[in-house]
C-alpha angles and dihedrals in degrees: 000000000000134000088256096051109059105174110086093198093225096155092043093049092048091050093047090052094045096083091238096090118095111276096249098043111152118255119228093265092049088046093052091050091048094048091045090055092047092048091051093049099043130238119350104245117236097341141096109242091205090070087068091056091061093042090245095304124120114251117228117215129193093224145358088256092057091048091048093049094048094046091045089054091051094047092047091048091049090052092048091050093045091051092046092049091050089057100038126331110232139166100225116216090217089067095056134081108256136196125224087253092062098257120143130213111218098165096102092044089052091048090054090048089051090051089055089055089049091049094051109016102160099075090049092063088080091053090050091057099037105031106019094142092051092049090050092051093049094047093040090080087069092061094069094050106170097321122179094244092057090238090142092064112100130208120225093261091053090051088051089052091052089052091052089053091046088056090051090050091050091052091050091049093049098056126079126210092280092051095253126127117278114246113253 
C-alpha cells in the first residue's frame, strides 16, 4: 500500500479470493475509491457502507473469527482513508494495477468513487456546481474501463492531474454556501 494507507487488508483480500465472497465484491482499488468518495462527502446517511462493498449481497463467512478479521480490516482501512483524505485526498499509485512500462489503471478506483457518489448524491451537488471540471476529470478514468487499446492506462503525469482535481473537489466539498468550512 502507501505510506498514507496503513491497513494492508490481508484478511479482506484472502476472503475475496476464497470464492466465498459475493461475486461482485469490491477489490482494494475500488474500495479505496469508494471510501475516498465517502470521506469527501461526509457520513452516509441511514445506510451501512459495507453493503456497497458486497454489491448488496450478503457475505458468507466460515466462522465468526473470519468475519471479525474481514470486518476489522475494512473498518481499519476506512479509518486510514478518512484520515488521509482529511489531510490531502490522493489516488496513490501503489493502490493501482501497474504495467511494466509504468502505466497505471485507475478505472476501478474511479468506479468505486462513482459508487460513493451514487450512495450519497446530495453532498456532490455542490461539487457539480463548483468543481464540475474536476469531477469530470476524476470520473473520466472510469470511461476507459479496461479497453482493448489500453486507453484506460494512465501515465504518472495523468495520475498527478487526477490528484490535483481531487484536491479541488475536496476544497469544494469542504466549503458551505458562505465560504466557511463544513462541519465534520
